[in-house]
């Protein structure tokens, strides 16, 4: 009857040790469109109609049984214990035993079924979320940080999990038991019922008042907590700079301020959150006192029996429990709806790049690439590419040169249709890329970037990522071609060596060679090398250059590089500035023009005329 | 280079939770008051069933209205007393728990500020953040529970049992058999639940890492058209997690009804055995009620404690992780008699320096380095990835300590001066240009918060950053966005160089800090640096040979040793490695 602890013993879903939980990390978001979200979430639930039906049935049985308990205890006292009817007592004890067992089975089944339903819904949500993410184009990933998207799949799913696993059934059973208790109390004795309900309005008031205070307290805490966490995260990821500049004092001061602010607000918010339970319990105690007093007085007038008073005392205590649950549920459901809404938001995102309904797959191309008057802007305001036209013939090497931000990377991005151009056209083997399915286009395109992402998998699996059908032999051959075989065989487990997070157990140069091997396996007709060697030292670069030359054989290649020495071999050099091609030709012809390219090239050796002269000499036709 | 990342494995020791509780010391007065209030509220709670019994047995049965009236009033009074006590306890407990959390967090954070680079190498940023956030949360919750429940439970249980004995010793003996049953059930549950929870966590980690990789490698996934492959990988992890979650939840589904039925069955047994005794006349109805109540208050805390046991072990694991930070011994520390270094000329000497990242074990990263940089000289360092360039310059500001030999500034061993005074003479732009949220101005001013706007601009001009900064609508007051998200790599590097220049250091270190700056701007920075470097000793690590041509001394590092040393002209004649590098960049071009 004294149930101080019962609330705390409910788990918040299978979060495991070290998981989130507790009021400190309470999510207090609010859905913009709660009704729509609720309806939509219900549709997911309704996929298991039969199970839901049984859950509903079991909830009702369980609740009815829990309300019947105190009633029969009262009857046992009045009809059998007081008169000493042992036979009758035995009967009612068995009746109660039956009721309790029924409640046990109904509650357990209800909860186990709900777990299944909820987990299926969550699985489906995660699946849809992930699969839709796969269809979105790069501009989406430019706009959303990795952390943000991770939080959709972890935190938001987690709050929905908590709500689905427990709240729905609790909601039904709480309302139902409040209703049933009220009915039973009035049937037993209307006056005593009214008496014991004296504190009821106060209880509701306390729940609502403190509940709203708690909510606003946690909202305030959340933002200040965000500040503290931001400060910590930023400081620690930049800790080396802090140490190098000896700024520990300043950093500690900032932290201490934020830490103290969090402490104060956390005390406030948590005080409200934790005080609601003792308050409701005390009201329960007062209700018991009123029942005992009023019931005693009425018993003296023979208006009520001791058994009925006993039932009432039990009910008065039980009353606080569903009320507490409802108060908790309000918050849980609120944040679950907010979480679900954020999840749906991502599920509903559509890629800006869509295949035409009659898009054809691109097969067996020779690699003839034409840009005709291409215009492009990321935000549709500031133009990034302006009227870009060129023709790359099959097997040619095209070098893209220009200052940072000129639009070189953008040119290769639109070629792979990672973004759609706004004007002009891009044609491969004479077919507009808008008429081709994006997937088939990208299969013909191999890319080696400045920093290539590797997966936490074996070296072999990383190479095979370029072509899942490739045999081990093909992968090893590719590695050999890419000059990677040498270092791979020296790794502790050779091709079976596991890479850790982002391949950081390899050097930058080694990662690059692996990425090249991956591109070799993919065997694309068109190759994009975006600053493929700019992060490695020169001697490693020589090996990478060798590998790249192997790779470029027989493919149309687009090479972006800061180092002009790496582009001398190009068939054509396109000089790009502010999104326009301002000069074009071969390395030699461009140098002879003595304009922008010449300027760019010679600035490498500024201040050293002898070296400049020497290096210019060495570039003369060989 | 040094991937010795801290790992938490199964080795858990239970003493961490007690150790971390020592941070509660400053609040001992508050804690004592909280406990007193708790005892008061427990006592009040225990009084109520006895009062109900009094109303029934001494009021209703003998029809004594006075007793009923007085007892009812007393009950309300006691309820109010209990309210005051338990609200007070709640407020104080919350205060103590949150203050404790803030204190532990500060302790750990302050400790990190004493770390050296070597200490930082052993943690991933994410690991530290987890310790500072969710681990501290976990421990904080444990303190909260302890203050309100762990202390309450034993008092409640013993109090209830004592009162049961007073009411009916014979019945108590029968009924108390239920308690061990409860304990056994709870222990069984915990033993089974613990590994299942760990499995959920493992599968959740797996799902998250698939997702994280997918997001981080989104360009690769798209470029190779591997979305189907990725979806399959995800689905596998998704199904595995769903199954395990369902399993755990199913087990929980039986736990709570089981607890409920234990409670209900004990009430039922009181009703039966008590009812029999009432029939014999040795027991009263009021006593049955009171007895049943005490039985509940004896069992509930036990069930609760059992539930919390898993929390306790989780809190202990968290405490252990927190201590992994607090217990770190900073690798670089001031000697007790360390002097302050000021007004240096800027001579830097490496005297037979050997170094590795693990202290004394393992292969040396630097071997027998001897090097003299005279004040005002520019020293350029070239070499392949992993040849030890960064390691070499990291020894000057004492980011790491040498294993053998010594590094001297103006003839003084860097280990004999305070780290702070040493670093205040050194300006450094690290390989990765890390910026902080705030304005560009604040970032440049980072090393010298009191610098004037003129100084900031001068530094930015020298680093070729002024022009692009002024092209932003808000100029120097533009927000850089968290970790410089809104700036290009080259722009970040230029701001980071400006930051290093602003402190007007006697020794300037640029660790490959122009790699993402385009050639044209790099040349301009070079020109400015030539002027700025006049009165300062500079160390420059560079990939582009054009950057190092004019250095007073060029060091070519190979596998941790100085392979060649001299001016450009000298090295072109004497060093084959240098010539090879030179040719590859400026000479022969592509090799096939």
Tab-separated table of C-alpha atoms in Angstrom, chain B residues 185-487:
chain	number	residue	atom	x	y	z
B	185	UNK	CA	14.045	-14.462	-7.276
B	186	UNK	CA	15.666	-11.062	-7.544
B	187	UNK	CA	19.194	-12.429	-7.561
B	188	UNK	CA	18.282	-14.974	-10.215
B	189	UNK	CA	16.849	-12.234	-12.313
B	190	UNK	CA	19.917	-10.018	-12.031
B	191	UNK	CA	22.254	-12.876	-12.857
B	192	UNK	CA	20.288	-13.555	-16.006
B	193	UNK	CA	19.653	-9.956	-16.981
B	194	UNK	CA	23.197	-8.643	-16.784
B	195	UNK	CA	24.702	-10.548	-19.727
B	196	UNK	CA	21.550	-9.951	-21.757
B	197	UNK	CA	21.871	-6.228	-21.277
B	198	UNK	CA	25.496	-6.362	-22.312
B	199	UNK	CA	24.442	-8.175	-25.452
B	200	UNK	CA	21.863	-5.480	-26.227
B	201	UNK	CA	24.579	-2.876	-25.817
B	202	UNK	CA	26.925	-4.822	-28.074
B	203	UNK	CA	24.331	-5.117	-30.823
B	204	UNK	CA	23.385	-1.491	-30.472
B	205	UNK	CA	27.035	-0.526	-30.879
B	206	UNK	CA	27.195	-2.667	-33.980
B	207	UNK	CA	24.134	-0.955	-35.471
B	208	UNK	CA	25.542	2.447	-34.645
B	209	UNK	CA	28.895	1.706	-36.173
B	210	UNK	CA	27.290	0.541	-39.415
B	211	UNK	CA	25.343	3.775	-39.476
B	212	UNK	CA	28.291	5.917	-38.548
B	213	UNK	CA	30.444	4.417	-41.253
B	214	UNK	CA	27.697	4.810	-43.769
B	215	UNK	CA	27.344	8.491	-42.938
B	216	UNK	CA	31.048	9.203	-42.757
B	217	UNK	CA	31.686	7.403	-46.010
B	218	UNK	CA	28.611	8.652	-47.807
B	219	UNK	CA	30.635	9.882	-50.773
B	220	UNK	CA	32.258	6.499	-51.257
B	221	UNK	CA	28.931	4.705	-50.877
B	222	UNK	CA	27.346	6.920	-53.499
B	223	UNK	CA	30.297	6.877	-55.857
B	224	UNK	CA	30.429	3.076	-55.900
B	225	UNK	CA	26.615	2.737	-55.874
B	226	UNK	CA	26.664	0.474	-52.830
B	227	UNK	CA	23.352	1.420	-51.227
B	228	UNK	CA	21.946	-2.110	-51.530
B	229	UNK	CA	25.013	-3.566	-49.911
B	230	UNK	CA	24.799	-1.003	-47.112
B	231	UNK	CA	21.089	-1.614	-46.574
B	232	UNK	CA	21.788	-5.313	-46.203
B	233	UNK	CA	24.508	-4.672	-43.667
B	234	UNK	CA	22.184	-2.407	-41.724
B	235	UNK	CA	19.256	-4.782	-41.893
B	236	UNK	CA	21.363	-7.569	-40.428
B	237	UNK	CA	22.366	-5.429	-37.473
B	238	UNK	CA	18.806	-4.123	-37.166
B	239	UNK	CA	17.257	-7.575	-36.949
B	240	UNK	CA	19.894	-8.740	-34.474
B	241	UNK	CA	19.191	-5.788	-32.201
B	242	UNK	CA	15.428	-6.153	-32.482
B	243	UNK	CA	15.589	-9.826	-31.505
B	244	UNK	CA	17.757	-9.184	-28.483
B	245	UNK	CA	15.619	-6.245	-27.371
B	246	UNK	CA	12.508	-8.378	-27.655
B	247	UNK	CA	14.164	-11.108	-25.618
B	248	UNK	CA	15.132	-8.759	-22.802
B	249	UNK	CA	11.755	-7.042	-22.778
B	250	UNK	CA	9.988	-10.379	-22.672
B	251	UNK	CA	11.959	-11.296	-19.586
B	252	UNK	CA	11.068	-7.984	-18.021
B	253	UNK	CA	7.440	-8.634	-18.897
B	254	UNK	CA	7.442	-11.434	-16.361
B	255	UNK	CA	9.483	-9.637	-13.748
B	256	UNK	CA	7.016	-6.979	-12.691
B	257	UNK	CA	3.942	-9.139	-12.572
B	258	UNK	CA	6.088	-11.596	-10.588
B	259	UNK	CA	6.895	-8.952	-8.041
B	260	UNK	CA	3.270	-7.990	-7.917
B	261	UNK	CA	2.152	-11.518	-7.342
B	262	UNK	CA	4.664	-12.017	-4.533
B	263	UNK	CA	3.167	-9.009	-2.818
B	264	UNK	CA	-0.380	-10.135	-3.473
B	265	UNK	CA	0.290	-13.660	-2.288
B	266	UNK	CA	1.787	-12.391	0.953
B	267	UNK	CA	-1.294	-10.276	1.582
B	268	UNK	CA	-3.415	-13.291	0.823
B	269	UNK	CA	-1.496	-15.400	3.329
B	270	UNK	CA	-1.959	-12.720	5.970
B	271	UNK	CA	-5.658	-12.743	5.191
B	272	UNK	CA	-5.838	-16.511	5.523
B	273	UNK	CA	-3.616	-17.110	8.578
B	274	UNK	CA	-4.736	-13.885	10.184
B	275	UNK	CA	-8.366	-14.731	9.440
B	276	UNK	CA	-7.971	-18.091	11.169
B	277	UNK	CA	-6.479	-16.403	14.232
B	278	UNK	CA	-9.298	-13.852	14.285
B	279	UNK	CA	-11.753	-16.723	14.310
B	280	UNK	CA	-9.876	-18.122	17.307
B	281	UNK	CA	-10.093	-14.704	18.887
B	282	UNK	CA	-6.323	-14.168	19.180
B	283	UNK	CA	-6.111	-11.550	16.470
B	284	UNK	CA	-8.098	-8.474	15.471
B	285	UNK	CA	-9.159	-7.048	12.138
B	286	UNK	CA	-7.187	-3.860	12.710
B	287	UNK	CA	-4.153	-6.001	13.329
B	288	UNK	CA	-4.641	-7.869	10.053
B	289	UNK	CA	-4.688	-4.571	8.201
B	290	UNK	CA	-1.653	-3.189	9.986
B	291	UNK	CA	0.204	-6.443	9.617
B	292	UNK	CA	-0.460	-6.633	5.882
B	293	UNK	CA	0.745	-3.060	5.546
B	294	UNK	CA	4.002	-3.775	7.353
B	295	UNK	CA	4.541	-6.838	5.276
B	296	UNK	CA	4.360	-4.688	2.175
B	297	UNK	CA	6.765	-2.131	3.516
B	298	UNK	CA	9.149	-4.952	4.383
B	299	UNK	CA	9.091	-6.521	0.907
B	300	UNK	CA	8.937	-3.525	-1.417
B	301	UNK	CA	12.327	-2.058	-0.498
B	302	UNK	CA	13.938	-5.453	-0.986
B	303	UNK	CA	12.526	-5.761	-4.471
B	304	UNK	CA	13.658	-2.262	-5.116
B	305	UNK	CA	17.185	-2.905	-3.911
B	306	UNK	CA	17.400	-5.941	-6.139
B	307	UNK	CA	16.351	-3.815	-9.105
B	308	UNK	CA	18.947	-1.245	-8.280
B	309	UNK	CA	21.775	-3.753	-8.037
B	310	UNK	CA	22.250	-3.624	-11.797
B	311	UNK	CA	22.351	0.151	-11.578
B	312	UNK	CA	25.009	-0.180	-8.943
B	313	UNK	CA	27.295	-2.251	-11.129
B	314	UNK	CA	26.707	0.118	-14.037
B	315	UNK	CA	27.543	3.039	-11.769
B	316	UNK	CA	30.684	1.270	-10.672
B	317	UNK	CA	31.752	0.778	-14.274
B	318	UNK	CA	31.114	4.474	-14.859
B	319	UNK	CA	33.109	5.433	-11.798
B	320	UNK	CA	35.967	3.312	-13.070
B	321	UNK	CA	35.895	5.071	-16.423
B	322	UNK	CA	35.881	8.463	-14.729
B	323	UNK	CA	38.909	7.456	-12.677
B	324	UNK	CA	40.689	6.511	-15.859
B	325	UNK	CA	40.844	10.232	-16.434
B	326	UNK	CA	41.306	11.444	-12.886
B	327	UNK	CA	44.079	8.945	-12.204
B	328	UNK	CA	46.113	9.912	-15.244
B	329	UNK	CA	49.602	10.953	-14.332
B	330	UNK	CA	50.549	13.897	-16.586
B	331	UNK	CA	53.580	12.820	-18.573
B	332	UNK	CA	54.980	16.309	-18.752
B	333	UNK	CA	55.181	18.075	-15.413
B	334	UNK	CA	57.011	21.056	-14.005
B	335	UNK	CA	59.882	20.177	-11.726
B	336	UNK	CA	59.357	21.476	-8.209
B	337	UNK	CA	62.200	23.933	-8.674
B	338	UNK	CA	61.301	24.856	-12.274
B	339	UNK	CA	62.342	28.375	-13.235
B	340	UNK	CA	60.372	30.753	-15.390
B	341	UNK	CA	61.785	31.386	-18.806
B	342	UNK	CA	61.662	34.944	-20.054
B	343	UNK	CA	63.229	37.219	-22.605
B	344	UNK	CA	64.941	34.540	-24.570
B	345	UNK	CA	67.077	35.050	-27.640
B	346	UNK	CA	65.661	31.981	-29.340
B	347	UNK	CA	68.533	29.549	-29.657
B	348	UNK	CA	67.286	25.948	-29.833
B	349	UNK	CA	69.606	22.989	-29.420
B	350	UNK	CA	68.821	19.284	-29.765
B	351	UNK	CA	71.539	17.403	-27.954
B	352	UNK	CA	71.630	13.735	-28.890
B	353	UNK	CA	67.857	13.406	-28.592
B	354	UNK	CA	66.131	10.047	-28.675
B	355	UNK	CA	62.377	9.749	-28.452
B	356	UNK	CA	59.454	7.407	-28.682
B	357	UNK	CA	55.828	7.668	-27.738
B	358	UNK	CA	55.693	4.855	-25.229
B	359	UNK	CA	58.346	6.052	-22.836
B	360	UNK	CA	61.085	3.456	-22.896
B	361	UNK	CA	59.686	0.554	-24.800
B	362	UNK	CA	59.340	0.033	-28.500
B	363	UNK	CA	61.080	1.403	-31.537
B	364	UNK	CA	62.547	4.879	-31.347
B	365	UNK	CA	60.722	7.533	-33.339
B	366	UNK	CA	63.737	9.835	-33.198
B	367	UNK	CA	67.310	8.683	-32.858
B	368	UNK	CA	70.363	10.694	-31.862
B	369	UNK	CA	69.155	14.005	-33.171
B	370	UNK	CA	71.749	16.755	-32.920
B	371	UNK	CA	70.722	20.131	-34.172
B	372	UNK	CA	71.527	23.748	-33.452
B	373	UNK	CA	69.183	26.563	-34.456
B	374	UNK	CA	70.781	29.938	-33.834
B	375	UNK	CA	68.527	32.870	-32.908
B	376	UNK	CA	66.772	34.207	-35.983
B	377	UNK	CA	67.483	31.215	-38.157
B	378	UNK	CA	64.884	29.399	-40.233
B	379	UNK	CA	65.082	25.633	-40.037
B	380	UNK	CA	63.109	23.633	-42.581
B	381	UNK	CA	62.344	19.975	-42.000
B	382	UNK	CA	61.611	17.587	-44.841
B	383	UNK	CA	60.956	13.905	-44.862
B	384	UNK	CA	58.494	11.164	-45.663
B	385	UNK	CA	55.317	10.534	-43.686
B	386	UNK	CA	56.298	8.884	-40.443
B	387	UNK	CA	59.911	10.013	-40.606
B	388	UNK	CA	59.508	11.909	-37.331
B	389	UNK	CA	59.088	15.523	-38.446
B	390	UNK	CA	56.192	16.380	-36.154
B	391	UNK	CA	57.728	14.410	-33.306
B	392	UNK	CA	60.879	16.485	-33.611
B	393	UNK	CA	59.203	19.850	-33.342
B	394	UNK	CA	56.761	18.638	-30.670
B	395	UNK	CA	59.736	18.289	-28.334
B	396	UNK	CA	60.543	22.000	-28.399
B	397	UNK	CA	57.368	23.196	-26.584
B	398	UNK	CA	57.661	20.010	-24.480
B	399	UNK	CA	54.472	18.465	-25.793
B	400	UNK	CA	56.384	15.267	-25.120
B	401	UNK	CA	59.508	14.615	-23.121
B	402	UNK	CA	62.646	13.192	-24.681
B	403	UNK	CA	63.665	9.673	-23.760
B	404	UNK	CA	67.374	10.457	-23.969
B	405	UNK	CA	69.455	13.563	-24.529
B	406	UNK	CA	68.001	17.013	-24.108
B	407	UNK	CA	66.345	19.912	-25.856
B	408	UNK	CA	67.701	23.288	-24.798
B	409	UNK	CA	66.395	26.794	-25.326
B	410	UNK	CA	69.066	29.462	-24.829
B	411	UNK	CA	71.170	26.785	-23.224
B	412	UNK	CA	68.555	25.807	-20.620
B	413	UNK	CA	67.040	22.305	-20.674
B	414	UNK	CA	63.324	22.684	-21.411
B	415	UNK	CA	62.616	20.316	-18.520
B	416	UNK	CA	64.133	22.784	-16.056
B	417	UNK	CA	61.679	25.601	-16.787
B	418	UNK	CA	57.942	25.837	-16.291
B	419	UNK	CA	55.925	24.503	-19.201
B	420	UNK	CA	53.817	27.632	-19.219
B	421	UNK	CA	56.716	30.072	-19.521
B	422	UNK	CA	58.342	27.886	-22.153
B	423	UNK	CA	55.244	27.769	-24.322
B	424	UNK	CA	54.566	31.477	-23.944
B	425	UNK	CA	57.781	32.029	-25.928
B	426	UNK	CA	56.689	29.718	-28.709
B	427	UNK	CA	54.094	30.271	-31.414
B	428	UNK	CA	52.837	27.185	-33.154
B	429	UNK	CA	50.495	26.355	-35.983
B	430	UNK	CA	49.679	22.671	-35.761
B	431	UNK	CA	49.190	20.305	-38.637
B	432	UNK	CA	45.435	20.274	-38.201
B	433	UNK	CA	44.128	23.814	-38.002
B	434	UNK	CA	41.700	23.544	-35.114
B	435	UNK	CA	39.519	26.586	-34.536
B	436	UNK	CA	37.024	27.202	-31.767
B	437	UNK	CA	33.485	28.474	-32.023
B	438	UNK	CA	33.296	32.221	-31.707
B	439	UNK	CA	34.397	34.980	-34.023
B	440	UNK	CA	37.475	35.000	-36.205
B	441	UNK	CA	38.857	37.780	-34.021
B	442	UNK	CA	38.492	35.681	-30.888
B	443	UNK	CA	40.233	32.816	-32.602
B	444	UNK	CA	43.227	34.834	-33.700
B	445	UNK	CA	43.392	36.328	-30.244
B	446	UNK	CA	43.293	32.907	-28.604
B	447	UNK	CA	46.933	32.857	-27.521
B	448	UNK	CA	46.872	36.435	-26.235
B	449	UNK	CA	43.365	37.499	-25.185
B	450	UNK	CA	44.486	41.040	-24.358
B	451	UNK	CA	45.786	41.749	-27.905
B	452	UNK	CA	44.448	44.897	-29.577
B	453	UNK	CA	42.435	44.856	-32.801
B	454	UNK	CA	45.446	46.317	-34.611
B	455	UNK	CA	47.613	43.447	-33.496
B	456	UNK	CA	44.964	40.978	-34.656
B	457	UNK	CA	44.788	42.579	-38.082
B	458	UNK	CA	48.552	42.741	-38.446
B	459	UNK	CA	48.820	39.046	-37.692
B	460	UNK	CA	45.994	38.244	-40.122
B	461	UNK	CA	47.642	40.320	-42.854
B	462	UNK	CA	50.918	38.494	-42.402
B	463	UNK	CA	49.098	35.166	-42.662
B	464	UNK	CA	47.298	36.305	-45.860
B	465	UNK	CA	44.012	36.014	-44.036
B	466	UNK	CA	43.032	39.685	-43.890
B	467	UNK	CA	41.714	39.795	-47.434
B	468	UNK	CA	39.316	36.877	-47.195
B	469	UNK	CA	38.255	37.835	-43.681
B	470	UNK	CA	37.272	41.270	-44.933
B	471	UNK	CA	35.270	39.683	-47.750
B	472	UNK	CA	32.880	38.256	-45.131
B	473	UNK	CA	29.943	40.534	-44.324
B	474	UNK	CA	30.938	40.775	-40.680
B	475	UNK	CA	34.701	40.744	-41.225
B	476	UNK	CA	36.642	39.827	-38.122
B	477	UNK	CA	33.427	39.410	-36.178
B	478	UNK	CA	32.208	36.608	-38.413
B	479	UNK	CA	31.377	33.456	-36.594
B	480	UNK	CA	33.635	30.589	-37.606
B	481	UNK	CA	31.032	27.986	-36.707
B	482	UNK	CA	31.889	25.063	-34.558
B	483	UNK	CA	35.368	23.824	-35.407
B	484	UNK	CA	35.530	26.116	-38.365
B	485	UNK	CA	32.874	24.318	-40.363
B	486	UNK	CA	32.162	27.389	-42.456
B	487	UNK	CA	35.718	27.939	-43.658
